[in-house]
Amino acid sequence: QVRLVQSEAEVRKPGAAVKLSCKASGYSLTSKDIHWVRQAPGQGLEWMGIINRGDGGATYSRKFEGRVTMTSDASTNTIYMELSSLNSEDTAVYYCARGAAVLTSIGNLVTSIKFLDFWGQGTLVTVSS
Amino acid sequence: DIQMTQSPSSLSASVGDRVTITCRASQSISMSLNWYQQKPGKAPELLIHGAITLQNGVSSRFGGSGSGTDFTLTISSLQPEDSAIYYCQQSYSSPMFTFGPGTKVDI
């Protein structure tokens, strides 16, 4: 079955960087996109970016552009997310999630509806001096 | 950027109640709207995609409706295990997604 297993919790000082991993099993990494979503303590879900299944290219939320890098290693079915210049507001649980899509007829149009069908267990990153 | 709002932000209901949560997009998103359930300390789980399609394995007491800018998640008969936070999410601006702020359901 599909599983996304994330790396263990991390503690970093302000200004440092952190690199998280997300290992996929039960399917090939090259067949689905992977998204990263974070959740600060007591807050909602915040979309960070996506790494594409095909070319491994990435698209990031404008909020994180310049500070985030998402990469993939097809040989190990593992995706990585590195966030730099950390500050206390980056303290959060970071989730990877698999992107999926279905074709749906809406009126006369066929539309691809995209969603996140499997999630990792999350990695807590704490930024503290 | 497409903004998502949800109402109410929280609600309290009893077992067996019918519960409705509303999600609104700042512009038309057709039916590119998904719903997730998140329980304390757990990752979110997909409930509904494409505004109306129940994800495999999800209880039929969950239902979705809407298109354009206004969407609804309905729980037809609330159960104790439905206590959670519910998030809507738009994928119209794919590859970029946006989540709503969430609705906390207490029982």
mmCIF file with all atom_site columns, N, CA and C in Angstrom, chain A residues 5 13 17 46 52 56 65-67 72 74 85 91 99 101 109 116 122-123 126:
data_model
loop_
_atom_site.group_PDB
_atom_site.id
_atom_site.type_symbol
_atom_site.label_atom_id
_atom_site.label_alt_id
_atom_site.label_comp_id
_atom_site.label_asym_id
_atom_site.label_entity_id
_atom_site.label_seq_id
_atom_site.pdbx_PDB_ins_code
_atom_site.Cartn_x
_atom_site.Cartn_y
_atom_site.Cartn_z
_atom_site.occupancy
_atom_site.B_iso_or_equiv
_atom_site.pdbx_formal_charge
_atom_site.auth_seq_id
_atom_site.auth_comp_id
_atom_site.auth_asym_id
_atom_site.auth_atom_id
_atom_site.pdbx_PDB_model_num
ATOM 1  N N  . VAL A 1 5   ? 6.795   8.049  4.478   1.00 0.00 ? 5   VAL A N  1
ATOM 2  C CA . VAL A 1 5   ? 7.415   8.040  5.805   1.00 0.00 ? 5   VAL A CA 1
ATOM 3  C C  . VAL A 1 5   ? 8.421   9.182  5.887   1.00 0.00 ? 5   VAL A C  1
ATOM 4  N N  . LYS A 1 13  ? 18.713  26.341 15.309  1.00 0.00 ? 13  LYS A N  1
ATOM 5  C CA . LYS A 1 13  ? 18.806  27.713 15.797  1.00 0.00 ? 13  LYS A CA 1
ATOM 6  C C  . LYS A 1 13  ? 18.385  28.674 14.691  1.00 0.00 ? 13  LYS A C  1
ATOM 7  N N  . ALA A 1 17  ? 19.557  26.133 8.570   1.00 0.00 ? 17  ALA A N  1
ATOM 8  C CA . ALA A 1 17  ? 18.716  25.468 7.569   1.00 0.00 ? 17  ALA A CA 1
ATOM 9  C C  . ALA A 1 17  ? 18.359  24.069 8.069   1.00 0.00 ? 17  ALA A C  1
ATOM 10 N N  . GLU A 1 46  ? -0.754  25.190 5.595   1.00 0.00 ? 46  GLU A N  1
ATOM 11 C CA . GLU A 1 46  ? -0.163  26.175 4.688   1.00 0.00 ? 46  GLU A CA 1
ATOM 12 C C  . GLU A 1 46  ? 0.600   25.438 3.598   1.00 0.00 ? 46  GLU A C  1
ATOM 13 N N  . ASN A 1 52  ? 7.445   18.171 -9.159  1.00 0.00 ? 52  ASN A N  1
ATOM 14 C CA . ASN A 1 52  ? 6.742   17.476 -10.224 1.00 0.00 ? 52  ASN A CA 1
ATOM 15 C C  . ASN A 1 52  ? 7.285   16.081 -10.449 1.00 0.00 ? 52  ASN A C  1
ATOM 16 N N  . GLY A 1 56  ? 10.982  16.565 -12.231 1.00 0.00 ? 56  GLY A N  1
ATOM 17 C CA . GLY A 1 56  ? 11.581  16.886 -10.940 1.00 0.00 ? 56  GLY A CA 1
ATOM 18 C C  . GLY A 1 56  ? 11.665  18.372 -10.682 1.00 0.00 ? 56  GLY A C  1
ATOM 19 N N  . GLU A 1 65  ? 9.580   31.364 -1.631  1.00 0.00 ? 65  GLU A N  1
ATOM 20 C CA . GLU A 1 65  ? 10.506  31.487 -2.755  1.00 0.00 ? 65  GLU A CA 1
ATOM 21 C C  . GLU A 1 65  ? 11.822  32.089 -2.283  1.00 0.00 ? 65  GLU A C  1
ATOM 22 N N  . GLY A 1 66  ? 12.922  31.437 -2.655  1.00 0.00 ? 66  GLY A N  1
ATOM 23 C CA . GLY A 1 66  ? 14.236  31.903 -2.261  1.00 0.00 ? 66  GLY A CA 1
ATOM 24 C C  . GLY A 1 66  ? 14.768  31.259 -0.999  1.00 0.00 ? 66  GLY A C  1
ATOM 25 N N  . ARG A 1 67  ? 13.870  30.629 -0.249  1.00 0.00 ? 67  ARG A N  1
ATOM 26 C CA . ARG A 1 67  ? 14.293  29.982 1.010   1.00 0.00 ? 67  ARG A CA 1
ATOM 27 C C  . ARG A 1 67  ? 14.090  28.488 0.998   1.00 0.00 ? 67  ARG A C  1
ATOM 28 N N  . SER A 1 72  ? 14.269  15.511 -5.457  1.00 0.00 ? 72  SER A N  1
ATOM 29 C CA . SER A 1 72  ? 13.855  14.112 -5.374  1.00 0.00 ? 72  SER A CA 1
ATOM 30 C C  . SER A 1 72  ? 14.995  13.205 -5.798  1.00 0.00 ? 72  SER A C  1
ATOM 31 N N  . ALA A 1 74  ? 15.017  9.543  -7.326  1.00 0.00 ? 74  ALA A N  1
ATOM 32 C CA . ALA A 1 74  ? 14.198  8.436  -7.825  1.00 0.00 ? 74  ALA A CA 1
ATOM 33 C C  . ALA A 1 74  ? 14.799  7.082  -7.470  1.00 0.00 ? 74  ALA A C  1
ATOM 34 N N  . SER A 1 85  ? 17.477  29.906 6.333   1.00 0.00 ? 85  SER A N  1
ATOM 35 C CA . SER A 1 85  ? 17.237  31.163 7.073   1.00 0.00 ? 85  SER A CA 1
ATOM 36 C C  . SER A 1 85  ? 16.065  31.035 8.032   1.00 0.00 ? 85  SER A C  1
ATOM 37 N N  . THR A 1 91  ? 8.747   27.335 13.104  1.00 0.00 ? 91  THR A N  1
ATOM 38 C CA . THR A 1 91  ? 8.423   26.213 13.982  1.00 0.00 ? 91  THR A CA 1
ATOM 39 C C  . THR A 1 91  ? 7.054   25.666 13.576  1.00 0.00 ? 91  THR A C  1
ATOM 40 N N  . GLY A 1 99  ? 0.310   14.017 -4.599  1.00 0.00 ? 99  GLY A N  1
ATOM 41 C CA . GLY A 1 99  ? -0.689  14.639 -5.454  1.00 0.00 ? 99  GLY A CA 1
ATOM 42 C C  . GLY A 1 99  ? -1.342  13.606 -6.355  1.00 0.00 ? 99  GLY A C  1
ATOM 43 N N  . ALA A 1 101 ? -4.828  13.092 -9.321  1.00 0.00 ? 101 ALA A N  1
ATOM 44 C CA . ALA A 1 101 ? -5.721  13.818 -10.208 1.00 0.00 ? 101 ALA A CA 1
ATOM 45 C C  . ALA A 1 101 ? -6.710  12.860 -10.845 1.00 0.00 ? 101 ALA A C  1
ATOM 46 N N  . LEU A 1 109 ? -16.934 20.463 -20.630 1.00 0.00 ? 109 LEU A N  1
ATOM 47 C CA . LEU A 1 109 ? -15.488 20.428 -20.476 1.00 0.00 ? 109 LEU A CA 1
ATOM 48 C C  . LEU A 1 109 ? -15.038 19.231 -19.654 1.00 0.00 ? 109 LEU A C  1
ATOM 49 N N  . LEU A 1 116 ? -4.795  15.926 -2.719  1.00 0.00 ? 116 LEU A N  1
ATOM 50 C CA . LEU A 1 116 ? -3.729  15.251 -1.978  1.00 0.00 ? 116 LEU A CA 1
ATOM 51 C C  . LEU A 1 116 ? -4.306  14.001 -1.342  1.00 0.00 ? 116 LEU A C  1
ATOM 52 N N  . GLY A 1 122 ? 4.258   13.528 9.164   1.00 0.00 ? 122 GLY A N  1
ATOM 53 C CA . GLY A 1 122 ? 4.672   14.858 9.610   1.00 0.00 ? 122 GLY A CA 1
ATOM 54 C C  . GLY A 1 122 ? 6.001   14.840 10.359  1.00 0.00 ? 122 GLY A C  1
ATOM 55 N N  . THR A 1 123 ? 6.737   15.936 10.215  1.00 0.00 ? 123 THR A N  1
ATOM 56 C CA . THR A 1 123 ? 8.006   16.130 10.928  1.00 0.00 ? 123 THR A CA 1
ATOM 57 C C  . THR A 1 123 ? 7.951   17.462 11.660  1.00 0.00 ? 123 THR A C  1
ATOM 58 N N  . THR A 1 126 ? 11.524  22.528 15.184  1.00 0.00 ? 126 THR A N  1
ATOM 59 C CA . THR A 1 126 ? 11.503  23.558 16.222  1.00 0.00 ? 126 THR A CA 1
ATOM 60 C C  . THR A 1 126 ? 12.680  24.490 16.010  1.00 0.00 ? 126 THR A C  1
#
